[in-house]
Coordinates of C-alpha atoms in Angstrom, one line a residue:
X5 CA 91.0 47.5 51.6
X6 CA 90.7 45.2 48.6
X7 CA 90.0 42.2 51.0
X8 CA 87.3 44.2 52.8
X9 CA 85.6 45.1 49.5
X10 CA 85.8 41.5 48.4
X11 CA 84.2 40.4 51.7
X12 CA 81.4 42.9 51.3
X13 CA 80.8 41.8 47.7
X14 CA 80.6 38.2 48.8
X15 CA 78.2 39.1 51.6
X16 CA 76.0 41.0 49.1
X17 CA 76.1 38.0 46.8
X18 CA 75.2 35.6 49.6
X19 CA 72.2 37.8 50.6
X20 CA 71.1 38.0 47.0
X21 CA 71.2 34.2 46.6
X22 CA 69.4 33.7 49.9
X23 CA 66.7 36.1 48.9
X24 CA 66.4 34.5 45.5
X25 CA 66.2 31.1 47.0
X26 CA 63.5 32.2 49.5
X27 CA 61.5 33.8 46.7
X28 CA 61.8 30.7 44.7
X29 CA 60.5 28.6 47.6
X30 CA 57.6 31.0 48.2
X31 CA 56.7 31.0 44.5
X32 CA 56.9 27.2 44.3
X33 CA 54.6 26.7 47.3
X34 CA 52.1 29.4 46.2
X35 CA 52.1 28.2 42.6
X36 CA 53.4 24.6 42.3
X37 CA 52.5 24.6 38.6
X38 CA 55.1 27.4 38.0
X39 CA 58.1 25.1 38.7
X40 CA 60.2 24.4 35.7
X41 CA 62.2 21.2 36.1
X42 CA 65.3 20.8 34.0
X43 CA 65.6 17.2 32.6
X44 CA 68.7 17.9 30.6
X45 CA 71.1 15.1 31.2
X46 CA 68.7 13.1 33.2
X47 CA 69.6 9.5 33.8
X48 CA 68.7 6.5 36.0
X49 CA 71.1 5.7 38.8
X50 CA 72.2 2.1 39.1
X51 CA 71.2 0.7 35.7
X52 CA 72.9 -2.7 36.3
X53 CA 69.8 -4.4 37.7
X54 CA 66.1 -4.3 36.7
X55 CA 64.6 -4.5 40.2
X56 CA 66.9 -3.2 42.9
X57 CA 64.8 -2.5 45.9
X58 CA 65.3 -2.1 49.7
X59 CA 62.7 -2.6 52.4
X60 CA 62.6 -0.4 55.4
X61 CA 61.4 -1.1 58.9
X62 CA 58.2 1.0 58.3
X63 CA 57.2 -1.4 55.5
X64 CA 58.1 0.9 52.6
X65 CA 60.0 -0.5 49.6
X66 CA 62.5 2.0 48.2
X67 CA 63.3 1.8 44.6
X68 CA 67.1 2.5 44.3
X69 CA 66.7 3.4 40.6
X70 CA 66.3 7.1 41.3
X71 CA 66.4 9.5 38.4
X72 CA 69.2 12.1 38.6
X73 CA 68.4 15.6 37.4
X74 CA 71.9 17.1 37.4
X75 CA 70.9 20.5 36.0
X76 CA 67.8 21.2 38.0
X77 CA 68.2 24.0 40.6
X78 CA 64.7 25.3 41.4
X79 CA 62.8 24.4 44.6
X80 CA 60.1 21.7 44.3
X81 CA 57.4 21.9 46.9
X82 CA 55.1 19.1 46.1
X83 CA 55.1 15.3 46.2
X84 CA 52.8 12.9 44.5
X85 CA 51.1 9.7 45.5
X86 CA 49.1 7.1 43.5
X87 CA 47.0 4.9 45.9
X88 CA 45.7 1.8 44.2
X89 CA 43.9 -1.3 45.5
X90 CA 47.1 -3.1 46.5
X91 CA 49.9 -0.6 46.6
X92 CA 50.5 3.1 47.3
X93 CA 53.3 4.6 45.2
X94 CA 55.1 7.8 46.2
X95 CA 57.3 10.1 44.1
X96 CA 59.1 13.1 45.5
X97 CA 62.1 15.4 44.5
X98 CA 65.1 15.8 46.8
X99 CA 68.1 18.1 46.4
X100 CA 71.7 16.9 46.6
X101 CA 72.8 16.7 50.2
X102 CA 76.0 18.5 49.2
X103 CA 74.9 22.0 48.4
X104 CA 78.0 22.6 46.3
X105 CA 76.6 20.1 43.8
X106 CA 73.8 21.2 41.5
X107 CA 70.7 19.2 40.9
X108 CA 68.7 16.6 42.7
X109 CA 66.7 13.4 42.0
X110 CA 63.3 11.9 41.7
X111 CA 62.8 9.3 44.4
X112 CA 60.4 6.3 44.3
X113 CA 58.9 4.2 47.0
X114 CA 55.8 2.1 47.7
X115 CA 53.7 0.8 50.6
X116 CA 51.1 -1.9 50.6
X117 CA 47.8 0.0 50.7
X118 CA 46.9 -1.8 54.0
X119 CA 49.8 0.2 55.4
X120 CA 48.6 3.6 54.3
X121 CA 49.0 5.0 57.8
X122 CA 52.7 4.3 57.7
X123 CA 52.8 5.9 54.2
X124 CA 51.2 9.0 55.6
X125 CA 53.7 9.1 58.5
X126 CA 56.5 9.1 55.9
X127 CA 54.9 11.9 54.0
X128 CA 54.6 13.8 57.3
X129 CA 58.3 13.4 57.8
X130 CA 58.9 14.8 54.3
X131 CA 56.7 17.8 55.3
X132 CA 58.8 18.4 58.4
X133 CA 62.1 18.2 56.5
X134 CA 60.7 20.7 54.0
X135 CA 59.9 23.2 56.8
X136 CA 63.4 22.7 58.3
X137 CA 65.0 23.3 54.9
X138 CA 63.3 26.6 54.2
X139 CA 63.1 27.7 57.8
X140 CA 59.5 28.8 57.9
X141 CA 56.4 27.1 59.3
X142 CA 54.2 28.9 56.8
X143 CA 55.8 27.2 53.8
X144 CA 54.0 23.9 53.3
X145 CA 54.3 20.9 51.2
X146 CA 51.6 20.3 48.5
X147 CA 50.4 16.7 47.9
X148 CA 49.1 15.6 44.5
X149 CA 47.1 12.4 44.8
X150 CA 45.7 10.1 42.2
X151 CA 44.2 6.6 42.0
X152 CA 41.1 5.4 43.9
X153 CA 42.8 6.0 47.2
X154 CA 43.0 9.8 46.4
X155 CA 39.3 9.8 47.2
X156 CA 39.0 7.0 49.6
X157 CA 41.7 8.4 51.9
X158 CA 41.3 12.1 51.2
X159 CA 40.0 13.1 54.6
X160 CA 42.6 11.0 56.4
X161 CA 45.4 12.6 54.4
X162 CA 44.1 16.0 55.2
X163 CA 43.8 15.2 58.9
X164 CA 47.2 13.6 59.2
X165 CA 49.2 16.0 57.0
X166 CA 47.3 19.2 57.6
X167 CA 48.1 20.5 54.1
X168 CA 46.4 20.9 50.8
X169 CA 45.6 17.6 48.9
X170 CA 45.1 18.0 45.2
X171 CA 43.2 15.1 43.4
X172 CA 44.0 14.2 39.8
X173 CA 42.3 11.9 37.4
X174 CA 43.9 8.4 37.4
X175 CA 43.8 7.7 33.7
X176 CA 45.2 11.1 32.7
X177 CA 48.1 10.8 35.2
X178 CA 48.9 7.3 33.9
X179 CA 49.3 8.6 30.3
X180 CA 51.3 11.7 31.3
X181 CA 53.7 9.6 33.4
X182 CA 54.1 7.0 30.7
X183 CA 54.7 9.6 27.9
X184 CA 57.3 11.3 30.1
X185 CA 59.3 8.1 30.7
X186 CA 59.3 6.9 27.1
X187 CA 60.2 10.3 25.6
X188 CA 62.6 11.7 28.2
X189 CA 64.5 9.1 30.2
X190 CA 67.3 7.1 28.6
X191 CA 67.5 3.4 29.4
X192 CA 64.0 3.4 30.7
X193 CA 62.1 1.4 28.0
X194 CA 63.3 -2.1 27.0
X195 CA 62.3 -5.4 25.4
X196 CA 62.8 -8.7 27.1
X197 CA 62.8 -12.3 25.9
X198 CA 64.8 -15.3 27.1
X199 CA 67.3 -15.6 24.2
X200 CA 67.9 -11.8 24.0
X201 CA 67.1 -10.5 27.5
X202 CA 67.4 -6.8 27.6
X203 CA 67.5 -4.3 24.7
X204 CA 66.9 -0.7 25.6
X205 CA 64.9 1.6 23.3
X206 CA 66.0 5.2 22.9
X207 CA 63.6 8.0 24.0
X208 CA 61.8 9.4 21.0
X209 CA 59.1 12.0 20.3
X210 CA 57.1 10.1 17.7
X211 CA 55.3 7.7 20.1
X212 CA 51.7 7.8 19.0
X213 CA 49.6 5.8 18.6
X214 CA 50.2 2.9 21.0
X215 CA 48.5 0.5 23.4
X216 CA 49.3 0.8 27.1
X217 CA 48.5 -2.3 29.2
X218 CA 48.5 -1.4 32.8
X219 CA 48.5 -4.4 35.1
X220 CA 47.7 -3.7 38.7
X221 CA 45.1 -5.5 40.8
X222 CA 43.1 -5.6 37.6
X223 CA 44.1 -4.8 34.0
X224 CA 43.3 -1.8 31.8
X225 CA 44.2 -1.6 28.2
X226 CA 44.3 2.0 26.8
X227 CA 44.6 3.2 23.3
X228 CA 46.7 6.4 23.3
X229 CA 46.6 8.5 20.1
X230 CA 47.9 11.8 21.7
X231 CA 48.7 13.5 25.0
X232 CA 45.0 14.2 25.5
X233 CA 43.5 11.6 23.1
X234 CA 43.1 8.3 24.8
X235 CA 40.4 5.8 25.7
X236 CA 40.2 2.6 27.7
X237 CA 39.4 -0.1 25.0
X238 CA 39.4 -3.2 27.2
X239 CA 40.9 -5.1 30.1
X240 CA 40.4 -8.0 32.4
X241 CA 39.6 -8.5 36.0
X242 CA 42.2 -11.3 36.1
X243 CA 45.3 -9.4 37.1
X244 CA 47.8 -9.0 39.9
X245 CA 45.1 -9.1 42.6
X246 CA 44.0 -12.5 41.2
X247 CA 47.5 -13.9 41.5
X248 CA 48.0 -12.5 44.9
X249 CA 44.7 -13.7 46.2
X250 CA 44.8 -17.2 44.9
X251 CA 48.4 -17.9 45.9
X252 CA 47.6 -16.6 49.4
X253 CA 45.0 -19.4 49.6
X254 CA 47.1 -22.1 47.9
X255 CA 50.6 -21.5 49.2
X256 CA 52.2 -20.3 52.4
X257 CA 53.5 -17.1 50.8
X258 CA 52.7 -13.9 52.6
X259 CA 53.9 -11.2 50.1
X260 CA 53.7 -10.8 46.3
X261 CA 57.5 -11.0 46.1
X262 CA 57.6 -14.3 48.0
X263 CA 55.1 -15.6 45.4
X264 CA 57.3 -14.5 42.5
X265 CA 60.3 -16.1 44.2
X266 CA 58.4 -19.4 44.5
X267 CA 57.5 -19.2 40.8
X268 CA 61.2 -18.9 40.0
X269 CA 61.8 -22.3 41.6
X270 CA 58.7 -24.0 40.2
X271 CA 57.9 -26.4 37.4
X272 CA 54.4 -25.8 36.1
X273 CA 54.4 -29.3 34.4
X274 CA 53.8 -30.6 37.9
X275 CA 50.2 -29.2 37.8
X276 CA 49.6 -28.2 34.2
X277 CA 48.4 -30.6 31.5
X278 CA 50.8 -30.3 28.6
X279 CA 50.3 -31.2 25.0
X280 CA 52.8 -34.1 25.6
X281 CA 50.5 -35.4 28.3
X282 CA 47.7 -35.8 25.7
X283 CA 49.6 -36.8 22.6
X284 CA 52.8 -38.3 24.1
X285 CA 54.8 -36.0 21.7
X286 CA 54.5 -32.8 19.8
X287 CA 51.4 -32.0 17.8
X288 CA 53.3 -30.9 14.8
X289 CA 50.4 -30.6 12.4
X290 CA 49.2 -27.5 14.2
X291 CA 52.5 -26.3 15.5
X292 CA 52.2 -27.3 19.1
X293 CA 55.2 -28.5 21.0
X294 CA 54.9 -31.2 23.7
X295 CA 55.8 -28.6 26.3
X296 CA 52.9 -26.3 25.3
X297 CA 50.3 -25.8 28.1
X298 CA 47.1 -27.5 27.1
X299 CA 45.3 -26.8 30.3
X300 CA 46.4 -24.8 33.3
X301 CA 46.1 -26.9 36.5
X302 CA 44.8 -29.7 34.2
X303 CA 46.6 -32.5 36.1
X304 CA 45.4 -31.5 39.6
X305 CA 42.0 -33.2 39.6
X306 CA 43.3 -36.5 38.3
X307 CA 46.2 -36.6 40.7
X308 CA 44.1 -35.5 43.6
X309 CA 41.5 -38.1 43.0
X310 CA 44.2 -40.8 42.6
X311 CA 45.7 -39.8 46.0
X312 CA 42.2 -39.9 47.6
X313 CA 41.4 -43.3 46.2
X314 CA 44.7 -44.7 47.4
X315 CA 44.1 -43.3 50.9
X316 CA 40.6 -44.8 50.9
X317 CA 42.0 -48.2 50.1
X318 CA 44.5 -48.0 52.9
X319 CA 41.9 -46.9 55.4
X320 CA 39.0 -49.2 54.6
X321 CA 35.3 -48.6 54.3
X322 CA 34.8 -47.9 58.0
X323 CA 37.4 -45.1 57.9
X324 CA 36.0 -43.6 54.7
X325 CA 35.4 -40.1 56.0
X326 CA 38.8 -39.9 57.7
X327 CA 40.4 -41.3 54.6
X328 CA 38.9 -38.6 52.4
X329 CA 40.3 -36.0 54.7
X330 CA 43.7 -37.6 54.8
X331 CA 43.5 -38.1 51.1
X332 CA 42.9 -34.4 50.6
X333 CA 45.8 -33.5 52.8
X334 CA 48.0 -36.0 51.0
X335 CA 46.9 -34.6 47.7
X336 CA 47.8 -31.1 48.8
X337 CA 51.3 -32.3 49.7
X338 CA 51.5 -33.8 46.2
X339 CA 51.6 -30.3 44.6
X340 CA 54.5 -28.1 45.4
X341 CA 53.7 -24.4 46.2
X342 CA 56.5 -23.5 43.7
X343 CA 54.8 -25.4 40.9
X344 CA 51.4 -23.9 41.8
X345 CA 52.9 -20.4 41.8
X346 CA 54.5 -20.8 38.4
X347 CA 51.4 -22.3 36.8
X348 CA 49.2 -19.5 38.0
X349 CA 51.7 -16.8 36.9
X350 CA 51.8 -18.4 33.5
X351 CA 48.0 -18.6 33.2
X352 CA 47.4 -15.0 34.1
X353 CA 50.3 -13.6 32.1
X354 CA 49.5 -15.6 29.0
X355 CA 45.9 -14.5 29.2
X356 CA 46.8 -10.8 29.5
X357 CA 49.3 -11.1 26.6
X358 CA 46.7 -12.7 24.3
X359 CA 44.1 -10.1 25.1
X360 CA 46.6 -7.3 24.6
X361 CA 47.5 -8.7 21.2
X362 CA 43.9 -8.9 20.1
X363 CA 43.2 -5.3 21.2
X364 CA 46.3 -4.1 19.3
X365 CA 45.0 -5.8 16.2
X366 CA 41.5 -4.5 16.6
X367 CA 42.7 -0.9 16.9
X368 CA 45.7 -1.2 14.4
X369 CA 48.4 -0.4 17.1
X370 CA 51.9 -1.6 16.5
X371 CA 53.6 -0.6 19.8
X372 CA 52.4 -2.4 23.0
X373 CA 53.7 -1.2 26.4
X374 CA 53.2 -3.2 29.5
X375 CA 53.3 -1.4 32.9
X376 CA 52.0 -1.7 36.4
X377 CA 53.2 -3.2 39.7
X378 CA 52.3 -6.7 38.7
X379 CA 55.4 -6.9 36.5
X380 CA 58.1 -5.7 38.9
X381 CA 60.9 -6.5 36.5
X382 CA 60.2 -10.2 37.0
X383 CA 61.9 -12.1 34.2
X384 CA 59.3 -15.0 33.9
X385 CA 56.5 -12.5 33.8
X386 CA 58.1 -10.3 31.1
X387 CA 59.2 -13.3 29.1
X388 CA 55.7 -14.8 29.1
X389 CA 54.1 -11.5 28.0
X390 CA 56.7 -11.0 25.3
X391 CA 56.3 -14.6 24.1
X392 CA 52.5 -14.2 23.9
X393 CA 52.9 -11.0 21.8
X394 CA 55.5 -12.6 19.5
X395 CA 53.6 -15.8 19.1
X396 CA 50.2 -14.4 18.3
X397 CA 51.7 -11.7 16.0
X398 CA 54.0 -14.2 14.2
X399 CA 57.0 -12.1 15.3
X400 CA 55.6 -8.8 13.9
X401 CA 55.1 -7.0 17.2
X402 CA 57.1 -6.6 20.4
X403 CA 56.2 -6.1 24.0
X404 CA 57.9 -3.1 25.6
X405 CA 58.5 -2.7 29.4
X406 CA 59.6 0.2 31.7
X407 CA 62.0 0.0 34.6
X408 CA 59.7 2.3 36.6
X409 CA 56.6 0.4 35.5
X410 CA 54.7 0.8 38.8
X411 CA 55.1 4.6 39.1
X412 CA 53.4 5.9 35.9
X413 CA 50.4 7.3 37.8
X414 CA 52.5 8.8 40.6
X415 CA 54.9 10.5 38.2
X416 CA 51.9 11.7 36.1
X417 CA 50.4 13.3 39.2
X418 CA 53.8 14.9 40.0
X419 CA 54.0 16.3 36.5
X420 CA 50.3 17.5 36.5
X421 CA 51.5 20.4 38.6
X422 CA 53.9 21.6 36.0
X423 CA 53.4 23.9 33.0
X424 CA 52.4 22.6 29.7
X425 CA 55.3 20.8 27.9
X426 CA 56.9 20.0 31.3
X427 CA 59.6 17.4 30.8
X428 CA 60.3 18.2 27.2
X429 CA 64.1 18.6 26.8
X430 CA 63.8 21.6 24.6
X431 CA 61.4 23.5 26.9
X432 CA 63.5 23.6 30.1
X433 CA 65.4 26.7 29.5
X434 CA 64.6 29.7 31.6
X435 CA 61.9 32.0 30.1
X436 CA 63.5 35.0 28.5
X437 CA 61.8 38.5 28.3

């Protein structure tokens, strides 16, 4: 008799939990902003590397640095996407595959914007998995979109996915996502410089004011004085798109990551004119070392002209036109793609770093955060930006970086569907009557 009673109690408990889960799913889908996500104990998985990524057959790049949320139990029925000029970044929540284990994780992946159709197919698969999980065709996934592509691809997203697409302001999402990362996630924010590579900064609440330098295809510099108090104070059109475009013309690299890999193997002194090339040594009077760049690509014209002249001499006057063509080809072989990649990376990064410093001085901002998919945890890029801030500030300021630097907008869009104070560690407890 006792065993029968116990079985009945267990059945009632199972029915109760099933009903509660079903109601939670319905409520999450009907009112996505009502979901409370518990970030207590949140941590980044695989914190040994700064840029661990895997590429799938569909062209997506999965960031393995997922964020574990071990205490979150509620259903999450929305995903977020930030579609920029070069990349589309996706953020979504998934439960633990083992239902006996509480919690879940935030997942991050990106597609090149030219592959937006593959991205939509991936989102469509997420929608199908959502329907299979809750067992009802009427329960749909909600997509929160930001970035220029949220408007450019709005109709296509609606057509392919057949669900509601919510559009959110790009700048607001960027700030929300950034604030969440730097206040809530341990081992997210760090400084980087050659002689002292990685030092993590602890999450803190007193973050304002600060300067956020978001480097994507172009560059935006935003003064943030509070959660809703921000303004774009400057920027530059010379950003990641510039590097990508020029190196596509000048080297054989097909992808941005290939270009960064080339830069790692390069020596910019092969194309840049250095202080030592002009003075033969340091220019100590004004504090310039011989290895300081005096002119980016400053050696190219002289070396190219020399190669053309030598080719002309070999070919003679009658073959002048052909010699000029051959000379150009010979000159192009004189410059290694790796050296060109490193020189251009330095040129763009140094320029961004100096402008960021000047904006921080103009607006009296001590903390400077660099984010955006241009950085990608690339050590030379971070070191150049850090050095620029340190050099121009005489060591008084630091450059801060984030491990999820390319996903601020997508995470901000994800959080936009949450109640006020979402993500704050002391606001995640269940509401009490």
